[in-house]
GROMACS .gro file of C-alpha atoms in nm:
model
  296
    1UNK     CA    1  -0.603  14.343  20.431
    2UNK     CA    2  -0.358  14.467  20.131
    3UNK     CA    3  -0.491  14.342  19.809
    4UNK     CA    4  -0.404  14.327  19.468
    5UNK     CA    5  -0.677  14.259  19.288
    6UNK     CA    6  -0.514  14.176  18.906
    7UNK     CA    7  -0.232  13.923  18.881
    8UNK     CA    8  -0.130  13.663  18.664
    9UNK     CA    9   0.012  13.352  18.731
   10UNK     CA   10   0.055  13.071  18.440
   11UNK     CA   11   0.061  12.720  18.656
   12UNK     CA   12   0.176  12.434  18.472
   13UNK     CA   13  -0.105  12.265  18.377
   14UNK     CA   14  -0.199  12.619  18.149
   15UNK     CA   15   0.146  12.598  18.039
   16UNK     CA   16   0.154  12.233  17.933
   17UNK     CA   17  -0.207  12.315  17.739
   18UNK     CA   18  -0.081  12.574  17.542
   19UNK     CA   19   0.240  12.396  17.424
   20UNK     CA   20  -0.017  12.068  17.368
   21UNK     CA   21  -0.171  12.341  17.076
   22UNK     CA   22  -0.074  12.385  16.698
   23UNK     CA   23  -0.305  12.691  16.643
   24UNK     CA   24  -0.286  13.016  16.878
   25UNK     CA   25  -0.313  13.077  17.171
   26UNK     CA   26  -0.006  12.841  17.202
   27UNK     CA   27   0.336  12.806  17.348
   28UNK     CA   28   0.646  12.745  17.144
   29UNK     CA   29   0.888  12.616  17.432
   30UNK     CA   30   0.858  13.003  17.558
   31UNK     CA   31   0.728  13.190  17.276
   32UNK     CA   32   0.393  13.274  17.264
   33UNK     CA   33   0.145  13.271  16.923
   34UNK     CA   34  -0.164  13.507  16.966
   35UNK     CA   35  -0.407  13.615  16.665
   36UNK     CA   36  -0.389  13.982  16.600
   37UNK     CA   37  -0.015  14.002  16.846
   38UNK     CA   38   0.298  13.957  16.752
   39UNK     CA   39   0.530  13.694  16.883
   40UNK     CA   40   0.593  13.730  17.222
   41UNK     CA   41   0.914  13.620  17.423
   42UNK     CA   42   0.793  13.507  17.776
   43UNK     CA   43   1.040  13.495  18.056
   44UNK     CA   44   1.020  13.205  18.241
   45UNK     CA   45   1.083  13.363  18.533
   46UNK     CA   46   0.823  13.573  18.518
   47UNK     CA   47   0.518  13.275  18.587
   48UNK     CA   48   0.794  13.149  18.877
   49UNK     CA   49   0.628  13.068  19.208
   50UNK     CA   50   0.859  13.116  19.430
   51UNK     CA   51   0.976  13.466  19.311
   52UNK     CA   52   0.637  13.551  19.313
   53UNK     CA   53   0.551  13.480  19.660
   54UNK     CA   54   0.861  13.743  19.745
   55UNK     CA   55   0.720  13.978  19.531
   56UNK     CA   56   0.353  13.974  19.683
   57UNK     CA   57   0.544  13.992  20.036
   58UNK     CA   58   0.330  14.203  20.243
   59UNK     CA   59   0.021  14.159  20.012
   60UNK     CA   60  -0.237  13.994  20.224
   61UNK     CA   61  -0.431  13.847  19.909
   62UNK     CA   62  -0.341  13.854  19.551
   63UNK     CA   63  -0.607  13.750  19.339
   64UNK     CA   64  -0.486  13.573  18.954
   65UNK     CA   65  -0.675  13.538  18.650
   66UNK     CA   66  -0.700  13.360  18.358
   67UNK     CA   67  -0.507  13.589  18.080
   68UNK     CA   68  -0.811  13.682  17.880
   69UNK     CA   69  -0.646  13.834  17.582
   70UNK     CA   70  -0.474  13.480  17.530
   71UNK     CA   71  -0.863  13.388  17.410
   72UNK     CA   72  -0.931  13.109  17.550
   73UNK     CA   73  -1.275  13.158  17.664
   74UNK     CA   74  -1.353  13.213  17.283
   75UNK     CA   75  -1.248  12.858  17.202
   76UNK     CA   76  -1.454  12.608  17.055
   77UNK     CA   77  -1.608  12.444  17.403
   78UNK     CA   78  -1.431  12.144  17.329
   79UNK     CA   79  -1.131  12.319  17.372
   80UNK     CA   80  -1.162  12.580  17.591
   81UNK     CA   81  -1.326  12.342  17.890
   82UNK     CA   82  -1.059  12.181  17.942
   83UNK     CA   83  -0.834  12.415  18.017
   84UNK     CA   84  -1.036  12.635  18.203
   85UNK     CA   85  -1.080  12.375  18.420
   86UNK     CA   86  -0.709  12.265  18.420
   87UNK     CA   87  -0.665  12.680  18.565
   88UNK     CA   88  -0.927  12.639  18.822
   89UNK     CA   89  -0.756  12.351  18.980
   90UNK     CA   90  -0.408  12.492  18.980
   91UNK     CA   91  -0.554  12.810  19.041
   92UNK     CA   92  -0.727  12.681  19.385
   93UNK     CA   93  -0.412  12.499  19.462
   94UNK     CA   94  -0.200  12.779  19.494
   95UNK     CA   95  -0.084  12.909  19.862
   96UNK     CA   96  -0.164  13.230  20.009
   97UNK     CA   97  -0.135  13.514  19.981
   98UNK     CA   98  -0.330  13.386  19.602
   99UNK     CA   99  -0.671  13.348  19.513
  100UNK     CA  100  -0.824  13.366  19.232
  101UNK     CA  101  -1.090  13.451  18.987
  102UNK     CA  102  -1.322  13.185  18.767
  103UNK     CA  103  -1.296  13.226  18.408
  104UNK     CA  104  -1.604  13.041  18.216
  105UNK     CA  105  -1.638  12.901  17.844
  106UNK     CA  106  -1.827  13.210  17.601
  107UNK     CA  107  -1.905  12.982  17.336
  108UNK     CA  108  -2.124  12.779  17.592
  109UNK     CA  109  -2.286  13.007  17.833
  110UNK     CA  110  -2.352  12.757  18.129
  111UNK     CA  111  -2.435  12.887  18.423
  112UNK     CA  112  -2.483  12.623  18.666
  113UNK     CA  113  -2.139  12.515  18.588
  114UNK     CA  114  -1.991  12.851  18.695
  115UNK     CA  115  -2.253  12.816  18.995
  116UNK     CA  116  -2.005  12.486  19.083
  117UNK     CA  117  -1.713  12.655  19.010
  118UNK     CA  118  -1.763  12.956  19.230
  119UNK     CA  119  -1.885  12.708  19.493
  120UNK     CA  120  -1.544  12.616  19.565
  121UNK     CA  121  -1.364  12.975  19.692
  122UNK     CA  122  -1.294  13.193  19.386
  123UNK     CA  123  -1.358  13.550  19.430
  124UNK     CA  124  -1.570  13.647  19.170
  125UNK     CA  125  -1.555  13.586  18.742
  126UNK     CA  126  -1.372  13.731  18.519
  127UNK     CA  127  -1.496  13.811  18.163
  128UNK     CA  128  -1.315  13.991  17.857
  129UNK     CA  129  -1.406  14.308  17.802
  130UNK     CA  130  -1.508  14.176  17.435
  131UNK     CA  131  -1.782  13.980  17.559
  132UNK     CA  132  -1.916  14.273  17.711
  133UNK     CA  133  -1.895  14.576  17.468
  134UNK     CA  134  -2.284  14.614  17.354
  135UNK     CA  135  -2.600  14.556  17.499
  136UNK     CA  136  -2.666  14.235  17.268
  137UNK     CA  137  -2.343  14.068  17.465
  138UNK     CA  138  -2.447  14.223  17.793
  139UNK     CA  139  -2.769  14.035  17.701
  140UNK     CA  140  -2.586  13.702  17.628
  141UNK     CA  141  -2.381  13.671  17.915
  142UNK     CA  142  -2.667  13.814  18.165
  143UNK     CA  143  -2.703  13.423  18.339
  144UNK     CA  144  -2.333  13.471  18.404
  145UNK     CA  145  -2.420  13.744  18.587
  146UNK     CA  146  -2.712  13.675  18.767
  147UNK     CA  147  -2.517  13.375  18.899
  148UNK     CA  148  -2.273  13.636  19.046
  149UNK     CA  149  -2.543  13.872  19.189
  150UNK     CA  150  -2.738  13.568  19.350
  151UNK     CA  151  -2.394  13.486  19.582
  152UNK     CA  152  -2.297  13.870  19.630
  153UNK     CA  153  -2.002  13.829  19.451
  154UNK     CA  154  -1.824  14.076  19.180
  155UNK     CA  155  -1.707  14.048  18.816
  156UNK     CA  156  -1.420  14.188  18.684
  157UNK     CA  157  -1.382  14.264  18.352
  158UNK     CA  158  -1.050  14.244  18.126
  159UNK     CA  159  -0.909  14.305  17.783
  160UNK     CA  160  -0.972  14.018  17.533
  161UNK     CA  161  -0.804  13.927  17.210
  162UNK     CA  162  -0.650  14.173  17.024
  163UNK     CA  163  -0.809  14.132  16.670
  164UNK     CA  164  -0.651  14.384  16.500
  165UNK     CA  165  -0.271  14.202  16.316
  166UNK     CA  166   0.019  14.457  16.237
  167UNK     CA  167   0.168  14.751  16.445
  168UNK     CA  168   0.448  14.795  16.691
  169UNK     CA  169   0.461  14.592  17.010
  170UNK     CA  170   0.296  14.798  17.216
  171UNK     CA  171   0.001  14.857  17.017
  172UNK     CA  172  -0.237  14.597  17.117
  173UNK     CA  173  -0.189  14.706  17.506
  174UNK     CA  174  -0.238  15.042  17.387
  175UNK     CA  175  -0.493  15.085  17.148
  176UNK     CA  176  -0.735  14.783  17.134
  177UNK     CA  177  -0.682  14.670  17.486
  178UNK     CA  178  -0.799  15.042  17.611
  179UNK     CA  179  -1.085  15.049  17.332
  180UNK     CA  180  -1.226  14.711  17.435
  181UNK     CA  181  -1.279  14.930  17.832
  182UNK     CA  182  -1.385  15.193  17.726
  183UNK     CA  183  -1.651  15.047  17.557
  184UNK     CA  184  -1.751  14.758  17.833
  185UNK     CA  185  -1.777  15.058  18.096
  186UNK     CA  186  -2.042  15.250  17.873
  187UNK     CA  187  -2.201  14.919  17.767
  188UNK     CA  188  -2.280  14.802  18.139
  189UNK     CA  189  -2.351  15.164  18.278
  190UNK     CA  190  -2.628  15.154  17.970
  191UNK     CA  191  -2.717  14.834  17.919
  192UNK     CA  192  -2.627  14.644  18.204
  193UNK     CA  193  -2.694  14.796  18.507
  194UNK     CA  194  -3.037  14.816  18.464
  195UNK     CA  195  -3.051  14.393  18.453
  196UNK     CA  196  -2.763  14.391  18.744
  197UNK     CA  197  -2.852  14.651  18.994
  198UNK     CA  198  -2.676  14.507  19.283
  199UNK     CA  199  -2.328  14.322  19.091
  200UNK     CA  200  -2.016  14.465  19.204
  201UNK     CA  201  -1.784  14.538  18.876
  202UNK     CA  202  -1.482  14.592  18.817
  203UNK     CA  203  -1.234  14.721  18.530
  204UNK     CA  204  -0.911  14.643  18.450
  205UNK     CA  205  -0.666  14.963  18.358
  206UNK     CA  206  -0.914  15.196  18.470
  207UNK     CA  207  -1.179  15.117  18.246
  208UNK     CA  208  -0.955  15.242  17.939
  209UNK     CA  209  -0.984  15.567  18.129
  210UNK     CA  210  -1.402  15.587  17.987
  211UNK     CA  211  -1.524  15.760  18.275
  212UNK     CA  212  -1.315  16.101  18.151
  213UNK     CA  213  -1.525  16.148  17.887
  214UNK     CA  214  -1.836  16.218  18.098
  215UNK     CA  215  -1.818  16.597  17.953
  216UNK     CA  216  -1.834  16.500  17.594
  217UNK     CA  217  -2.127  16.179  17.703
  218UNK     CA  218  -2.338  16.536  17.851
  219UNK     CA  219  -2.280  16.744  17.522
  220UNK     CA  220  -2.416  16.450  17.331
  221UNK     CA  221  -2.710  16.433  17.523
  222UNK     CA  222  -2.614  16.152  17.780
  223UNK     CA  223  -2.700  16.188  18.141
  224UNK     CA  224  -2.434  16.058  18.426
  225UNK     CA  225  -2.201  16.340  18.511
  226UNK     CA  226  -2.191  16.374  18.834
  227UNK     CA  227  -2.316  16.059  18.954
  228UNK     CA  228  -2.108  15.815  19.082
  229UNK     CA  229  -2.231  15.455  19.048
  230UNK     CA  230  -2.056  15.302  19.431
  231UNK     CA  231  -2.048  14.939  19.300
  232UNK     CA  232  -1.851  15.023  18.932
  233UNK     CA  233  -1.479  15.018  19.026
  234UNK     CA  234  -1.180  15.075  18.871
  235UNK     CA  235  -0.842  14.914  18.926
  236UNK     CA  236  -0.504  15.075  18.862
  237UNK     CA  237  -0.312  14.897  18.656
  238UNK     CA  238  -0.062  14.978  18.399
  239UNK     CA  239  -0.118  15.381  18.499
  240UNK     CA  240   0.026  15.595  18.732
  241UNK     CA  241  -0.050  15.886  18.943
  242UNK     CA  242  -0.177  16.134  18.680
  243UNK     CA  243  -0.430  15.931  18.500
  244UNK     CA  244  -0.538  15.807  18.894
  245UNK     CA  245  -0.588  16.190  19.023
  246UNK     CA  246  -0.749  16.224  18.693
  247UNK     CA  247  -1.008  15.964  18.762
  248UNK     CA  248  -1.068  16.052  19.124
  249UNK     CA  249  -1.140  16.380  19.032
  250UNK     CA  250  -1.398  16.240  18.832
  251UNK     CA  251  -1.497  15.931  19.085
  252UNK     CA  252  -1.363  16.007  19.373
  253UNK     CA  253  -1.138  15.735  19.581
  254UNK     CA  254  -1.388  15.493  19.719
  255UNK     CA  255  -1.433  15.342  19.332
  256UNK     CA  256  -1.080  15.293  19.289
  257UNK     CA  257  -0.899  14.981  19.380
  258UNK     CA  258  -0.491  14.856  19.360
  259UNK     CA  259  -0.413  14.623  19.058
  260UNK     CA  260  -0.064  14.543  18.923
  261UNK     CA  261  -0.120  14.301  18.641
  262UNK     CA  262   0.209  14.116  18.744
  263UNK     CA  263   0.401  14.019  18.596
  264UNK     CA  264   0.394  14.278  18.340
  265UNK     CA  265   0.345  14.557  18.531
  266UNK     CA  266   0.419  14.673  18.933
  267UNK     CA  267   0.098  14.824  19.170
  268UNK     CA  268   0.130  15.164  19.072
  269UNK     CA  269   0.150  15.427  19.398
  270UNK     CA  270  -0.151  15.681  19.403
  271UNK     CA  271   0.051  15.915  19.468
  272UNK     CA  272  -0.168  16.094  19.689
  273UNK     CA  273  -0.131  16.032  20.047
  274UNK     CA  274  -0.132  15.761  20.356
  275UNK     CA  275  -0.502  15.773  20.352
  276UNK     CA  276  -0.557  15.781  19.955
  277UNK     CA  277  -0.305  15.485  20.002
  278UNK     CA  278  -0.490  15.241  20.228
  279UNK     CA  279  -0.840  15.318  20.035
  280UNK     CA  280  -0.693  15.185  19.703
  281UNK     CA  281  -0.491  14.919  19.872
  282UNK     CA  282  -0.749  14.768  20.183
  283UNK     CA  283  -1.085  14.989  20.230
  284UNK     CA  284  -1.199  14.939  19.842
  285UNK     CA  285  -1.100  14.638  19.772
  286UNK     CA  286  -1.263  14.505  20.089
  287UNK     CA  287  -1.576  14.650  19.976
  288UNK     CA  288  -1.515  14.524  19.627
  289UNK     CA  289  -1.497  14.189  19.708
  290UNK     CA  290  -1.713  14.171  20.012
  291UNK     CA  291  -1.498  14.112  20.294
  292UNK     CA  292  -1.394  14.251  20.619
  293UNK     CA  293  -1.104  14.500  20.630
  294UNK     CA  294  -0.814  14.379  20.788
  295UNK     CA  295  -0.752  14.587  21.135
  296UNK     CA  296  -0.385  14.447  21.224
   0.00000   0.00000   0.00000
């Protein structure tokens, strides 16, 4: 079964609630309004279902998300329910090869809503990396993911907001984006493993690359190198074959798994072999996610 585990897919309803705002995250007929981004041009085309579905030809399931850095899930809960909710509907509504992953309110914690919500066929949660970055938010969001752990099924973890105004386009992908990783990949291997010994996780863009650092984590007296923790993954997205080798070097292949964040970025190849190939693509993100590998 070919997976990709990190797309994005804006259904109308989330496109109808962001034009209904006057404050961001909104929609301007096409431009988008972000705190701490600058205005940004979306192509139509790009949140199009039908060219979509002949992109993800010969994808077997391609799981969407909630676009976390929009911050929604930082609303007031008057406003972010509803359109969380308005996602999960379309979200469960779209045909294969899509699925999809919950998203859930942060300034209302609820767990036995996200209980409901999982009920009905998404593959895991999704949470920003922001609500995730120190132990006191690993702390906060812990029912989250003990809902998760109690039905065996993963997280995965994505940049928030961008909270920092000014700089060149690319900054906030570059520099926030990979800071808000790094520092949810240290913050659960410290602080939240211990609580969630069993959850499957895992990172968008290769956790910001964290896991390189394990040589400078030793010289300041942290403990890790070496051991690889089998249910922290990493997904590829937005990097290519040298920061991949770099990180399997580290890891290994078994932690990594094939993400594309479409539509502004393409599935990266490994770069690294048939077998290297069908890990990233099938074997991990089988594992990952708890289901049976395809054999056809």
């Amino acid at each position: 079964m070919t997976v990709d585990v990190h797309q994005h897919l804006w259904t109308p309803a989330l496109i109808d609630a962001l034009r209904r705002r006057t404050t961001p995250p909104r929609l301007d007929r096409w431009t988008l309004h972000l705190y701490g981004e600058p205005a940004y041009e979306v192509d139509p085309g790009d949140h199009d279902l039908t060219g979509r579905l002949a992109l993800n030809e010969g994808l077997d399931l391609a799981l969407v998300s909630l676009s976390s850095p929009l911050g929604i899930e930082s609303l007031p809960p008057v406003d972010a329910w509803p359109i969380i909710d308005a996602y999960h509907e379309d979200a469960l509504a779209l045909p294969a090869p899509f699925g999809a992953w919950a998203a859930t309110c942060l300034g209302e914690i609820a767990p036995s809503r996200l209980a409901k919500t999982l009920d009905q066929g998404f593959a895991g949660l999704q949470l920003p990396a922001t609500a995730m970055g120190t132990g006191e938010d690993l702390a906060r969001v812990a029912p989250l993911l003990d809902v998760l752990a109690e039905r065996d099924l993963p997280l995965f973890v994505h940049p928030g907001p961008a909270a920092e105004p000014g700089g060149p386009g690319w900054w906030p992908a570059v520099v926030p984006y990979v800071q808000q990783m790094h520092a949810s990949w240290y913050a659960f291997s410290a602080f939240g493993r211990p609580r969630h010994p069993g959850l499957r996780v895992c990172f968008a863009l290769l956790a910001g690359l964290a896991p390189l650092h394990s040589e400078r984590l030793i010289n300041r007296s942290g403990e890790g190198r070496g051991l690889v923790d089998p249910d922290l993954f990493l997904e590829t997205s937005s990097y290519g074959p040298r920061a991949i080798d770099a990180i399997v070097r580290e890891l290994g292949i078994d932690v990594v798994v094939n993400g594309s964040d479409e539509p502004y970025a393409r599935a990266p190849d490994p770069a690294l072999g048939d077998a290297a190939r069908h890990a990233v693509a099938v074997t991990n993100p089988s594992r990952l996610l708890n289901r049976k590998e395809s054999r056809k």
